[in-house]
XYZ file of N, CA and C in Angstrom:
441
model
N 143.762 157.388 72.557
C 144.352 157.752 71.301
C 144.808 159.207 71.344
N 144.059 160.036 72.005
C 144.448 161.442 72.140
C 145.758 161.539 72.917
N 145.868 160.735 73.970
C 147.088 160.759 74.785
C 148.291 160.321 73.959
N 148.128 159.256 73.156
C 149.226 158.786 72.316
C 149.626 159.853 71.301
N 148.645 160.542 70.738
C 148.943 161.618 69.798
C 149.717 162.745 70.460
N 149.276 163.154 71.662
C 150.001 164.213 72.370
C 151.403 163.753 72.759
N 151.558 162.482 73.082
C 152.875 161.952 73.430
C 153.821 162.007 72.230
N 153.312 161.640 71.051
C 154.144 161.711 69.839
C 154.492 163.156 69.485
N 153.547 164.046 69.631
C 153.817 165.467 69.353
C 154.879 165.984 70.315
N 154.763 165.665 71.581
C 155.747 166.124 72.569
C 157.121 165.555 72.276
N 157.186 164.285 71.886
C 158.483 163.673 71.558
C 159.099 164.341 70.343
N 158.315 164.619 69.318
C 158.841 165.258 68.108
C 159.324 166.670 68.410
N 158.567 167.397 69.214
C 158.989 168.766 69.565
C 160.264 168.728 70.396
N 160.367 167.789 71.309
C 161.570 167.687 72.143
C 162.792 167.348 71.304
N 162.681 166.383 70.417
C 163.813 166.017 69.556
C 164.166 167.172 68.632
N 163.177 167.821 68.054
C 163.450 168.962 67.169
C 164.128 170.098 67.906
N 163.660 170.401 69.120
C 164.282 171.469 69.909
C 165.703 171.086 70.291
N 165.944 169.820 70.616
C 167.299 169.372 70.948
C 168.238 169.478 69.765
N 167.778 169.168 68.581
C 168.608 169.258 67.379
C 168.951 170.711 67.089
N 167.983 171.579 67.176
C 168.206 172.988 66.865
C 169.167 173.616 67.874
N 169.032 173.300 69.135
C 169.853 173.927 70.172
C 171.302 173.432 70.174
N 171.528 172.165 69.818
C 172.852 171.585 69.973
C 173.699 171.567 68.703
N 173.129 171.743 67.553
C 173.901 171.637 66.303
C 174.550 172.970 65.957
N 175.881 172.904 65.840
C 176.629 174.097 65.434
C 177.234 173.935 64.061
N 177.581 172.709 63.694
C 178.178 172.449 62.380
C 177.115 172.112 61.368
N 177.416 172.259 60.080
C 176.430 172.022 59.041
C 176.071 170.549 58.857
N 176.966 169.609 59.243
C 176.683 168.214 58.970
C 176.698 167.352 60.224
N 176.772 167.940 61.366
C 176.744 167.153 62.586
C 175.327 167.175 63.172
N 174.886 166.021 63.615
C 173.581 165.933 64.259
C 173.813 165.579 65.716
N 173.529 166.528 66.578
C 173.712 166.347 68.006
C 172.353 166.495 68.675
N 171.972 165.473 69.456
C 170.698 165.481 70.159
C 170.994 165.324 71.642
N 170.601 166.314 72.431
C 170.800 166.307 73.873
C 172.272 166.093 74.251
N 173.163 166.722 73.522
C 174.592 166.657 73.829
C 175.287 165.415 73.301
N 174.602 164.542 72.639
C 175.190 163.317 72.091
C 175.137 163.372 70.567
N 176.265 163.083 69.940
C 176.324 163.053 68.480
C 175.667 161.773 67.984
N 174.817 161.913 66.983
C 174.143 160.755 66.399
C 175.106 160.123 65.389
N 175.497 158.849 65.603
C 176.444 158.209 64.687
C 175.798 157.886 63.343
N 176.563 157.944 62.299
C 176.087 157.592 60.967
C 175.448 158.731 60.211
N 175.269 159.872 60.835
C 174.678 161.026 60.142
C 175.775 162.081 60.011
N 176.452 162.051 58.861
C 177.543 162.998 58.685
C 177.395 163.872 57.453
N 176.350 163.696 56.676
C 176.129 164.580 55.533
C 174.821 165.338 55.727
N 174.671 166.392 54.956
C 173.507 167.264 55.120
C 172.201 166.586 54.738
N 172.203 165.755 53.717
C 170.969 165.097 53.304
C 170.494 164.102 54.356
N 171.417 163.472 55.063
C 171.017 162.564 56.134
C 170.380 163.331 57.305
N 170.935 164.488 57.602
C 170.353 165.323 58.653
C 168.962 165.803 58.212
N 168.842 166.157 56.930
C 167.554 166.592 56.408
C 166.516 165.469 56.515
N 166.877 164.252 56.128
C 165.945 163.125 56.196
C 165.547 162.799 57.641
N 166.491 162.942 58.553
C 166.126 162.701 59.950
C 165.144 163.772 60.442
N 165.338 165.012 59.992
C 164.382 166.077 60.319
C 163.021 165.809 59.712
N 162.993 165.263 58.493
C 161.724 164.906 57.852
C 161.036 163.781 58.633
N 161.836 162.854 59.140
C 161.278 161.775 59.967
C 160.656 162.313 61.242
N 161.333 163.277 61.866
C 160.793 163.892 63.081
C 159.499 164.640 62.747
N 159.468 165.316 61.610
C 158.250 166.020 61.199
C 157.112 165.036 60.936
N 157.448 163.873 60.369
C 156.433 162.847 60.122
C 155.854 162.329 61.439
N 156.728 162.115 62.423
C 156.251 161.694 63.741
C 155.359 162.780 64.340
N 155.743 164.030 64.174
C 154.943 165.143 64.691
C 153.555 165.161 64.047
N 153.506 165.044 62.733
C 152.218 165.063 62.033
C 151.361 163.849 62.396
N 151.990 162.698 62.579
C 151.238 161.511 62.997
C 150.623 161.738 64.372
N 151.373 162.357 65.262
C 150.851 162.662 66.588
C 149.688 163.629 66.544
N 149.804 164.649 65.710
C 148.705 165.615 65.576
C 147.464 164.934 65.001
N 147.668 164.072 63.999
C 146.534 163.368 63.390
C 145.853 162.457 64.403
N 146.646 161.722 65.194
C 146.060 160.844 66.206
C 145.288 161.640 67.257
N 145.853 162.742 67.689
C 145.171 163.572 68.687
C 143.862 164.121 68.118
N 143.889 164.544 66.876
C 142.695 165.090 66.238
C 141.607 164.019 66.093
N 142.001 162.813 65.620
C 141.020 161.739 65.463
C 140.410 161.348 66.805
N 141.241 161.286 67.821
C 140.725 160.942 69.148
C 139.760 161.986 69.674
N 140.083 163.257 69.452
C 139.201 164.329 69.916
C 137.877 164.305 69.158
N 137.928 164.063 67.855
C 136.702 164.002 67.058
C 135.835 162.837 67.514
N 136.452 161.692 67.773
C 135.696 160.526 68.227
C 135.044 160.795 69.573
N 135.782 161.428 70.473
C 135.236 161.734 71.799
C 134.058 162.704 71.683
N 134.187 163.719 70.834
C 133.104 164.689 70.640
C 131.872 163.986 70.064
N 132.078 163.106 69.090
C 130.960 162.398 68.474
C 130.270 161.486 69.495
N 131.060 160.809 70.313
C 130.488 159.931 71.331
C 129.674 160.728 72.342
N 130.205 161.851 72.779
C 129.470 162.683 73.737
C 128.170 163.206 73.127
N 128.222 163.601 71.867
C 127.020 164.102 71.194
C 125.970 162.992 71.089
N 126.405 161.784 70.710
C 125.467 160.668 70.608
C 124.854 160.334 71.965
N 125.673 160.333 72.999
C 125.150 160.064 74.339
C 124.167 161.137 74.784
N 124.470 162.402 74.474
C 123.560 163.491 74.829
C 122.230 163.327 74.085
N 122.297 162.981 72.787
C 121.066 162.784 72.015
C 120.249 161.630 72.573
N 120.915 160.530 72.933
C 120.196 159.399 73.513
C 119.571 159.768 74.855
N 120.293 160.551 75.661
C 119.765 160.970 76.952
C 118.529 161.846 76.758
N 118.586 162.776 75.805
C 117.435 163.640 75.541
C 116.245 162.834 75.027
N 116.507 161.858 74.163
C 115.437 161.020 73.635
C 114.809 160.199 74.757
N 115.634 159.704 75.663
C 115.129 158.927 76.799
C 114.262 159.802 77.699
N 114.731 161.011 77.984
C 113.951 161.921 78.823
C 112.635 162.285 78.158
N 112.655 162.461 76.837
C 111.432 162.789 76.106
C 110.438 161.633 76.167
N 110.932 160.405 76.015
C 110.025 159.258 76.080
C 109.479 159.086 77.494
N 110.305 159.360 78.513
C 109.807 159.290 79.886
C 108.715 160.333 80.123
N 108.916 161.527 79.597
C 107.911 162.582 79.742
C 106.614 162.172 79.061
N 106.711 161.599 77.886
C 105.524 161.151 77.165
C 104.801 160.060 77.946
N 105.564 159.124 78.487
C 104.943 158.052 79.268
C 104.292 158.583 80.545
N 104.925 159.550 81.195
C 104.337 160.133 82.401
C 103.040 160.868 82.081
N 103.018 161.584 80.951
C 101.789 162.279 80.549
C 100.673 161.271 80.262
N 101.009 160.184 79.584
C 100.022 159.150 79.289
C 99.517 158.510 80.585
N 100.402 158.285 81.542
C 100.004 157.715 82.835
C 99.043 158.647 83.552
N 99.344 159.954 83.581
C 98.458 160.912 84.237
C 97.083 160.949 83.573
N 97.076 160.897 82.242
C 95.815 160.909 81.514
C 94.991 159.673 81.864
N 95.643 158.517 81.904
C 94.935 157.288 82.236
C 94.459 157.295 83.688
N 95.255 157.871 84.591
C 94.825 157.979 85.990
C 93.603 158.873 86.121
N 93.578 160.007 85.394
C 92.415 160.896 85.429
C 91.186 160.190 84.877
N 91.383 159.453 83.781
C 90.265 158.737 83.181
C 89.744 157.661 84.134
N 90.629 156.954 84.805
C 90.221 155.937 85.766
C 89.472 156.559 86.943
N 89.971 157.688 87.441
C 89.298 158.370 88.549
C 87.915 158.847 88.120
N 87.800 159.340 86.899
C 86.507 159.791 86.393
C 85.539 158.624 86.280
N 86.003 157.490 85.805
C 85.132 156.316 85.664
C 84.718 155.799 87.031
N 85.620 155.805 87.991
C 85.291 155.329 89.330
C 84.306 156.255 90.043
N 84.364 157.554 89.780
C 83.496 158.521 90.452
C 82.132 158.617 89.808
N 82.017 158.258 88.561
C 80.710 158.386 87.903
C 79.776 157.289 88.425
N 78.479 157.631 88.633
C 77.516 156.628 89.125
C 77.249 155.595 88.042
N 76.911 154.367 88.455
C 76.622 153.335 87.441
C 75.349 153.689 86.689
N 75.245 153.296 85.477
C 74.065 153.582 84.655
C 72.899 152.709 85.096
N 71.740 153.346 85.225
C 70.537 152.629 85.646
C 69.604 152.350 84.458
N 69.812 153.045 83.359
C 68.877 152.951 82.244
C 69.093 151.719 81.375
N 70.172 151.010 81.519
C 70.408 149.834 80.690
C 70.298 148.583 81.545
N 69.709 147.570 80.970
C 69.565 146.284 81.661
C 70.873 145.520 81.511
N 71.173 144.639 82.454
C 72.401 143.856 82.321
C 72.323 142.965 81.088
N 73.382 142.836 80.416
C 73.430 142.050 79.185
C 73.796 140.611 79.491
N 73.271 139.721 78.673
C 73.670 138.326 78.771
C 74.892 138.148 77.886
N 75.762 137.250 78.258
C 76.939 137.052 77.413
C 76.528 136.533 76.047
N 77.242 136.975 75.043
C 76.932 136.565 73.679
C 77.376 135.125 73.469
N 76.511 134.329 72.838
C 76.804 132.927 72.556
C 76.793 132.768 71.049
N 77.745 132.019 70.549
C 77.800 131.811 69.118
C 76.660 130.879 68.709
N 76.131 131.112 67.566
C 75.042 130.280 67.066
C 73.695 130.808 67.538
N 72.658 130.282 66.972
C 71.310 130.726 67.322
C 70.873 130.066 68.616
N 70.130 130.797 69.417
C 69.640 130.272 70.692
C 68.113 130.241 70.623
N 67.608 129.108 70.853
C 66.159 128.937 70.858
C 65.701 129.189 72.286
N 64.539 129.824 72.451
C 64.044 130.153 73.790
C 63.930 128.894 74.628
N 64.567 128.913 75.799
C 64.501 127.788 76.713
C 65.496 126.689 76.414
N 66.292 126.829 75.408
C 67.245 125.790 75.033
C 68.675 126.315 75.151
N 69.575 125.474 75.551
C 70.991 125.836 75.607
C 71.602 125.620 74.231
N 72.817 126.102 73.978
C 73.428 125.937 72.664
C 73.605 124.477 72.278
N 73.719 123.577 73.223
C 73.898 122.165 72.900
C 72.602 121.458 72.554
N 71.456 122.122 72.661
C 70.188 121.512 72.312
C 69.398 121.061 73.525
N 69.943 121.059 74.715
C 69.219 120.653 75.923
C 68.428 121.835 76.464
N 67.434 121.543 77.181
C 66.685 122.620 77.804
C 67.482 123.157 78.979
N 67.205 124.374 79.383
C 67.946 124.979 80.479
C 67.697 124.236 81.781
N 66.526 123.746 81.981
C 66.216 123.010 83.204
C 67.024 121.728 83.258
N 67.147 121.036 82.120
C 67.912 119.791 82.088
C 69.389 120.075 82.321
N 69.881 121.156 81.748
C 71.303 121.497 81.910
C 71.593 121.878 83.341
N 70.693 122.635 83.989
C 70.947 123.037 85.365
C 70.836 121.853 86.303
N 69.928 120.912 86.019
C 69.824 119.756 86.898
C 71.046 118.850 86.758
N 71.615 118.817 85.590
C 72.831 118.035 85.392
C 73.972 118.594 86.237
N 74.133 119.913 86.236
C 75.223 120.521 86.993
C 74.968 120.436 88.500
N 73.710 120.448 88.900
C 73.412 120.333 90.324
C 73.789 118.960 90.854
N 73.658 117.934 90.042
C 73.959 116.576 90.484
C 75.456 116.311 90.566
N 76.241 116.973 89.765
C 77.674 116.668 89.719
C 78.455 117.380 90.825
N 77.864 118.303 91.502
C 78.599 119.044 92.533
C 78.758 118.273 93.742
């Protein structure tokens, strides 16, 4: 869009410069050495100049909009890049912290003062009985036979 705007601006400037350089009479419109047919009064020459000015302003507007869009896109990309780098830094710090914690846990000796725990079973457990109501000896003999 910026290129199209600059192209329109260049075309308007070229046509305007050609009109100014080649016109000697008050009502003749000559562009690049060629007389423009149908333009023989001053108001027609004025309107054609207004048309060239309109093309010029359209080109400037297009170039400006394109430049603003490009600047906004670059700014958004820069912000996203910074946010990505910040999240990577945060993740790396968290990884280092977890690695230090893991190394500390691996280096510490196991605790001797606590007895190993039995897994928690839902429901009440009667001494010598499994949760299903069978005695532990009966349950173990059942599993020994099925192997």
